[in-house]
Amino acid sequence: MENIVVKPNSNFTSLKGNNIPDNASEEYLHYRSCWNQYPKEFILRDMPLHLDIEASSRCNLRCTFCDKLPLLKPGQLGNLDFELFKHIIDQFDEEHKLWGLKLSYRGEPLINPQVPDMVKYAKERGVLDVYFNTNAMFLNEETCRKLIEAGLDRISISIDGSKKETYESVRIGASFEKLVENLETLIRLRKEYGVSYPKIRIQTVKFPDTDANAYLKKWDKYADEIAMVDYKDESVRNEDLRGNWACPQLWQRLTIEWDGTVFGCNNDDLRGFDLGNASSRSIYDCWHDERLTQVRNLHQQGKSHEVLDCNGCPWRTAQIVKD
């Protein structure tokens, strides 16, 4: 077991800052310690530490590098129902607390107008870290105010490149001017409210020709944290690669799509980890599903290549090659 490599946060390069909030509580620091410790020691909590809940699978852009949205059929497009969201969150209590919540997966979360309500409800229920990824096109003044008042902890804004031409050439349908305007609005409103949240993370996919210094220089004044996410070629599945590696997600989180479908991994493009629907099956039962338990056992033994959905997973490939 000691020879298995588990790296919970190795898929990105930090250029500035970190995701720890200002004046972080002891409970939050404990959560982040568990986030790293549990996968490395294969500790399975009664309930997941974190949920990825998809507020919307729809998107207003058509990014050239997107590996998710082009594959979705009309029936797979929709917004998360608020009552389903509450049903999921309400399954956690003080003893089995939900520590982290990301309200995004494949689409643009702010297409769902109830995202601020979801943030507010989650914070009222005691979730420590509520955040989401966004392209920021809908991050206008009204929305920014609602998110600040709801208590959003963090927001990750995806920006490619340092110039208008680069940005708009890959984020089809986006406006560089609107992006900058919305960033400035959020920063201004944080000052107006006298708060340091939501903490702003600006990130990009790290392509071979990405100029990290230019990126940092351009976006430094707009961000508390700047990071580059490792590029993964989703079109290629290396199914012969082996290594003493285990995926940390199996001990950290579950992913729930907008319609309630639950997955044990947010990189499961083959959709083999379908654990049922959150509208009819409890999060506890999904988390302790027999199939997911078998997958954990194989990973723990260094046999992740024997799992169909894991063998050839681009994220797994990137981690093993990187080692």
mmCIF file of C-alpha atoms in Angstrom, residues 11-231:
data_model
loop_
_atom_site.group_PDB
_atom_site.id
_atom_site.type_symbol
_atom_site.label_atom_id
_atom_site.label_comp_id
_atom_site.label_asym_id
_atom_site.label_seq_id
_atom_site.Cartn_x
_atom_site.Cartn_y
_atom_site.Cartn_z
ATOM 1 C CA ASN A 11 -3.112 18.555 -11.933
ATOM 2 C CA PHE A 12 -2.327 22.246 -11.956
ATOM 3 C CA THR A 13 0.483 24.756 -11.546
ATOM 4 C CA SER A 14 -0.057 27.682 -9.180
ATOM 5 C CA LEU A 15 1.372 30.999 -10.368
ATOM 6 C CA LYS A 16 0.001 33.091 -7.520
ATOM 7 C CA GLY A 17 -1.779 32.506 -4.220
ATOM 8 C CA ASN A 18 -3.702 29.449 -3.051
ATOM 9 C CA ASN A 19 -7.272 28.378 -2.348
ATOM 10 C CA ILE A 20 -7.123 28.915 1.418
ATOM 11 C CA PRO A 21 -9.502 31.744 2.392
ATOM 12 C CA ASP A 22 -8.419 34.709 4.496
ATOM 13 C CA ASN A 23 -8.731 33.985 8.222
ATOM 14 C CA ALA A 24 -9.492 30.309 7.523
ATOM 15 C CA SER A 25 -11.175 28.560 10.430
ATOM 16 C CA GLU A 26 -9.727 25.529 12.178
ATOM 17 C CA GLU A 27 -12.575 23.479 10.714
ATOM 18 C CA TYR A 28 -11.692 24.577 7.196
ATOM 19 C CA LEU A 29 -8.012 23.767 7.705
ATOM 20 C CA HIS A 30 -9.043 20.369 9.064
ATOM 21 C CA TYR A 31 -11.122 19.798 5.929
ATOM 22 C CA ARG A 32 -8.193 20.603 3.653
ATOM 23 C CA SER A 33 -5.964 18.313 5.718
ATOM 24 C CA CYS A 34 -8.466 15.485 5.275
ATOM 25 C CA TRP A 35 -8.680 16.268 1.546
ATOM 26 C CA ASN A 36 -5.007 15.346 1.265
ATOM 27 C CA GLN A 37 -4.773 12.704 3.983
ATOM 28 C CA TYR A 38 -7.781 10.489 3.198
ATOM 29 C CA PRO A 39 -6.756 9.479 -0.354
ATOM 30 C CA LYS A 40 -3.145 8.926 0.647
ATOM 31 C CA GLU A 41 -4.122 6.672 3.550
ATOM 32 C CA PHE A 42 -7.252 5.254 1.842
ATOM 33 C CA ILE A 43 -9.556 6.501 4.583
ATOM 34 C CA LEU A 44 -13.208 6.352 3.597
ATOM 35 C CA ARG A 45 -15.463 8.807 5.409
ATOM 36 C CA ASP A 46 -19.122 7.852 5.960
ATOM 37 C CA MET A 47 -20.131 10.597 3.516
ATOM 38 C CA PRO A 48 -18.075 12.336 0.799
ATOM 39 C CA LEU A 49 -16.060 15.383 1.785
ATOM 40 C CA HIS A 50 -17.110 17.231 -1.348
ATOM 41 C CA LEU A 51 -19.744 17.195 -4.086
ATOM 42 C CA ASP A 52 -19.561 18.442 -7.651
ATOM 43 C CA ILE A 53 -23.178 19.329 -8.435
ATOM 44 C CA GLU A 54 -23.882 20.501 -11.957
ATOM 45 C CA ALA A 55 -26.045 23.640 -11.829
ATOM 46 C CA SER A 56 -26.415 23.529 -15.598
ATOM 47 C CA SER A 57 -25.102 21.406 -18.447
ATOM 48 C CA ARG A 58 -25.865 24.170 -20.927
ATOM 49 C CA CYS A 59 -23.240 26.630 -22.091
ATOM 50 C CA ASN A 60 -23.306 29.983 -23.861
ATOM 51 C CA LEU A 61 -19.901 29.424 -25.499
ATOM 52 C CA ARG A 62 -18.405 26.872 -27.861
ATOM 53 C CA CYS A 63 -14.774 26.671 -26.827
ATOM 54 C CA THR A 64 -12.513 25.008 -29.371
ATOM 55 C CA PHE A 65 -10.861 22.742 -26.778
ATOM 56 C CA CYS A 66 -14.014 21.653 -24.925
ATOM 57 C CA ASP A 67 -14.223 17.881 -24.563
ATOM 58 C CA LYS A 68 -17.620 17.690 -22.838
ATOM 59 C CA LEU A 69 -20.330 19.851 -24.386
ATOM 60 C CA PRO A 70 -19.946 18.789 -28.044
ATOM 61 C CA LEU A 71 -20.792 15.243 -26.947
ATOM 62 C CA LEU A 72 -24.040 16.143 -25.188
ATOM 63 C CA LYS A 73 -27.350 15.435 -26.856
ATOM 64 C CA PRO A 74 -30.426 17.681 -26.455
ATOM 65 C CA GLY A 75 -31.852 15.392 -23.775
ATOM 66 C CA GLN A 76 -28.696 15.830 -21.718
ATOM 67 C CA LEU A 77 -29.019 19.603 -21.564
ATOM 68 C CA GLY A 78 -30.785 21.205 -18.636
ATOM 69 C CA ASN A 79 -30.681 23.076 -15.320
ATOM 70 C CA LEU A 80 -30.582 21.571 -11.842
ATOM 71 C CA ASP A 81 -33.908 21.770 -10.017
ATOM 72 C CA PHE A 82 -33.686 23.685 -6.738
ATOM 73 C CA GLU A 83 -35.778 21.124 -4.841
ATOM 74 C CA LEU A 84 -33.452 18.317 -5.952
ATOM 75 C CA PHE A 85 -30.509 20.438 -4.850
ATOM 76 C CA LYS A 86 -32.005 20.908 -1.384
ATOM 77 C CA HIS A 87 -32.786 17.186 -1.162
ATOM 78 C CA ILE A 88 -29.114 16.407 -1.775
ATOM 79 C CA ILE A 89 -27.724 18.999 0.644
ATOM 80 C CA ASP A 90 -30.171 18.041 3.393
ATOM 81 C CA GLN A 91 -28.691 14.526 3.587
ATOM 82 C CA PHE A 92 -25.635 15.949 5.315
ATOM 83 C CA ASP A 93 -25.770 16.877 8.993
ATOM 84 C CA GLU A 94 -23.484 18.142 11.727
ATOM 85 C CA GLU A 95 -21.994 14.688 12.267
ATOM 86 C CA HIS A 96 -21.508 14.017 8.550
ATOM 87 C CA LYS A 97 -20.939 17.493 7.229
ATOM 88 C CA LEU A 98 -20.529 18.450 3.610
ATOM 89 C CA TRP A 99 -17.327 20.442 3.614
ATOM 90 C CA GLY A 100 -16.951 21.361 -0.056
ATOM 91 C CA LEU A 101 -19.389 22.085 -2.887
ATOM 92 C CA LYS A 102 -18.672 23.015 -6.501
ATOM 93 C CA LEU A 103 -21.743 24.066 -8.483
ATOM 94 C CA SER A 104 -20.296 23.285 -11.896
ATOM 95 C CA TYR A 105 -19.284 20.344 -14.018
ATOM 96 C CA ARG A 106 -19.789 20.506 -17.786
ATOM 97 C CA GLY A 107 -21.775 23.662 -18.499
ATOM 98 C CA GLU A 108 -21.887 27.314 -17.470
ATOM 99 C CA PRO A 109 -23.508 27.390 -13.995
ATOM 100 C CA LEU A 110 -24.770 30.970 -14.201
ATOM 101 C CA ILE A 111 -27.175 29.942 -16.969
ATOM 102 C CA ASN A 112 -29.187 28.595 -14.044
ATOM 103 C CA PRO A 113 -30.752 31.693 -12.405
ATOM 104 C CA GLN A 114 -31.055 29.892 -9.060
ATOM 105 C CA VAL A 115 -27.323 29.536 -8.471
ATOM 106 C CA PRO A 116 -27.259 32.406 -5.917
ATOM 107 C CA ASP A 117 -30.119 30.693 -4.067
ATOM 108 C CA MET A 118 -28.177 27.441 -4.075
ATOM 109 C CA VAL A 119 -25.109 29.194 -2.692
ATOM 110 C CA LYS A 120 -27.177 30.810 0.049
ATOM 111 C CA TYR A 121 -28.868 27.538 1.000
ATOM 112 C CA ALA A 122 -25.564 25.655 1.115
ATOM 113 C CA LYS A 123 -23.965 28.297 3.335
ATOM 114 C CA GLU A 124 -26.982 28.283 5.637
ATOM 115 C CA ARG A 125 -26.585 24.511 5.906
ATOM 116 C CA GLY A 126 -22.964 24.957 6.985
ATOM 117 C CA VAL A 127 -21.013 24.030 3.859
ATOM 118 C CA LEU A 128 -17.537 25.464 4.380
ATOM 119 C CA ASP A 129 -16.354 25.963 0.806
ATOM 120 C CA VAL A 130 -18.875 26.827 -1.913
ATOM 121 C CA TYR A 131 -17.590 27.754 -5.354
ATOM 122 C CA PHE A 132 -17.919 27.164 -9.084
ATOM 123 C CA ASN A 133 -16.130 27.591 -12.393
ATOM 124 C CA THR A 134 -17.471 30.150 -14.844
ATOM 125 C CA ASN A 135 -16.617 31.889 -18.102
ATOM 126 C CA ALA A 136 -17.837 35.119 -16.424
ATOM 127 C CA MET A 137 -19.994 36.306 -19.313
ATOM 128 C CA PHE A 138 -23.055 36.426 -17.002
ATOM 129 C CA LEU A 139 -21.159 37.917 -14.076
ATOM 130 C CA ASN A 140 -22.928 41.281 -14.261
ATOM 131 C CA GLU A 141 -23.522 43.667 -11.353
ATOM 132 C CA GLU A 142 -26.842 42.169 -10.281
ATOM 133 C CA THR A 143 -25.444 38.642 -10.245
ATOM 134 C CA CYS A 144 -22.281 39.717 -8.429
ATOM 135 C CA ARG A 145 -24.346 41.356 -5.711
ATOM 136 C CA LYS A 146 -26.496 38.255 -5.281
ATOM 137 C CA LEU A 147 -23.448 35.986 -5.048
ATOM 138 C CA ILE A 148 -21.701 38.189 -2.497
ATOM 139 C CA GLU A 149 -24.848 38.470 -0.394
ATOM 140 C CA ALA A 150 -25.329 34.687 -0.612
ATOM 141 C CA GLY A 151 -21.817 34.159 0.774
ATOM 142 C CA LEU A 152 -20.033 32.545 -2.176
ATOM 143 C CA ASP A 153 -16.549 31.584 -0.962
ATOM 144 C CA ARG A 154 -14.647 31.254 -4.225
ATOM 145 C CA ILE A 155 -15.099 31.701 -7.935
ATOM 146 C CA SER A 156 -12.851 30.243 -10.642
ATOM 147 C CA ILE A 157 -12.854 32.210 -13.875
ATOM 148 C CA SER A 158 -11.537 30.460 -16.971
ATOM 149 C CA ILE A 159 -9.519 32.787 -19.199
ATOM 150 C CA ASP A 160 -7.301 31.672 -22.063
ATOM 151 C CA GLY A 161 -4.450 33.929 -23.062
ATOM 152 C CA SER A 162 -3.582 37.511 -22.240
ATOM 153 C CA LYS A 163 -4.953 39.217 -25.331
ATOM 154 C CA LYS A 164 -8.343 39.719 -26.927
ATOM 155 C CA GLU A 165 -7.366 37.915 -30.129
ATOM 156 C CA THR A 166 -6.165 34.790 -28.344
ATOM 157 C CA TYR A 167 -9.054 34.695 -25.902
ATOM 158 C CA GLU A 168 -11.855 35.147 -28.434
ATOM 159 C CA SER A 169 -10.277 32.743 -30.925
ATOM 160 C CA VAL A 170 -10.684 29.805 -28.530
ATOM 161 C CA ARG A 171 -13.703 30.916 -26.470
ATOM 162 C CA ILE A 172 -16.132 31.256 -29.322
ATOM 163 C CA GLY A 173 -18.978 33.623 -28.426
ATOM 164 C CA ALA A 174 -17.140 35.381 -25.582
ATOM 165 C CA SER A 175 -16.239 39.067 -25.368
ATOM 166 C CA PHE A 176 -12.872 40.077 -23.956
ATOM 167 C CA GLU A 177 -14.213 43.529 -23.083
ATOM 168 C CA LYS A 178 -17.154 42.075 -21.165
ATOM 169 C CA LEU A 179 -14.828 39.696 -19.342
ATOM 170 C CA VAL A 180 -12.649 42.543 -18.071
ATOM 171 C CA GLU A 181 -15.689 44.692 -17.243
ATOM 172 C CA ASN A 182 -17.255 41.895 -15.189
ATOM 173 C CA LEU A 183 -14.010 41.223 -13.331
ATOM 174 C CA GLU A 184 -13.737 44.894 -12.441
ATOM 175 C CA THR A 185 -17.372 44.897 -11.300
ATOM 176 C CA LEU A 186 -16.826 41.974 -8.955
ATOM 177 C CA ILE A 187 -13.700 43.550 -7.470
ATOM 178 C CA ARG A 188 -15.473 46.897 -7.037
ATOM 179 C CA LEU A 189 -18.432 45.285 -5.309
ATOM 180 C CA ARG A 190 -16.221 43.325 -2.926
ATOM 181 C CA LYS A 191 -14.753 46.660 -1.841
ATOM 182 C CA GLU A 192 -18.212 48.214 -1.597
ATOM 183 C CA TYR A 193 -19.447 45.399 0.657
ATOM 184 C CA GLY A 194 -16.198 45.415 2.620
ATOM 185 C CA VAL A 195 -15.565 41.690 2.096
ATOM 186 C CA SER A 196 -12.745 39.570 0.713
ATOM 187 C CA TYR A 197 -15.056 36.967 -0.832
ATOM 188 C CA PRO A 198 -15.620 35.443 -3.216
ATOM 189 C CA LYS A 199 -11.935 34.778 -3.577
ATOM 190 C CA ILE A 200 -11.118 35.145 -7.269
ATOM 191 C CA ARG A 201 -9.152 32.431 -9.012
ATOM 192 C CA ILE A 202 -8.217 32.970 -12.659
ATOM 193 C CA GLN A 203 -7.100 29.889 -14.541
ATOM 194 C CA THR A 204 -6.211 28.624 -17.976
ATOM 195 C CA VAL A 205 -5.405 25.340 -19.626
ATOM 196 C CA LYS A 206 -1.636 24.984 -19.842
ATOM 197 C CA PHE A 207 -0.857 24.421 -23.507
ATOM 198 C CA PRO A 208 2.752 23.855 -24.693
ATOM 199 C CA ASP A 209 3.016 27.432 -25.981
ATOM 200 C CA THR A 210 1.390 29.136 -22.979
ATOM 201 C CA ASP A 211 3.479 32.048 -21.690
ATOM 202 C CA ALA A 212 3.096 31.810 -17.912
ATOM 203 C CA ASN A 213 4.879 35.095 -17.210
ATOM 204 C CA ALA A 214 2.721 37.071 -19.633
ATOM 205 C CA TYR A 215 -0.417 35.451 -18.224
ATOM 206 C CA LEU A 216 0.522 36.292 -14.655
ATOM 207 C CA LYS A 217 1.424 39.876 -15.560
ATOM 208 C CA LYS A 218 -1.878 40.464 -17.371
ATOM 209 C CA TRP A 219 -4.258 39.052 -14.763
ATOM 210 C CA ASP A 220 -2.334 39.672 -11.543
ATOM 211 C CA LYS A 221 -4.375 42.714 -10.442
ATOM 212 C CA TYR A 222 -7.678 40.906 -10.996
ATOM 213 C CA ALA A 223 -7.001 37.716 -9.045
ATOM 214 C CA ASP A 224 -6.268 36.409 -5.578
ATOM 215 C CA GLU A 225 -5.059 33.190 -7.146
ATOM 216 C CA ILE A 226 -3.771 32.358 -10.641
ATOM 217 C CA ALA A 227 -3.281 28.806 -11.867
ATOM 218 C CA MET A 228 -2.669 26.759 -14.975
ATOM 219 C CA VAL A 229 -4.484 23.441 -15.338
ATOM 220 C CA ASP A 230 -2.520 20.679 -17.048
ATOM 221 C CA TYR A 231 -3.611 19.954 -20.607
#
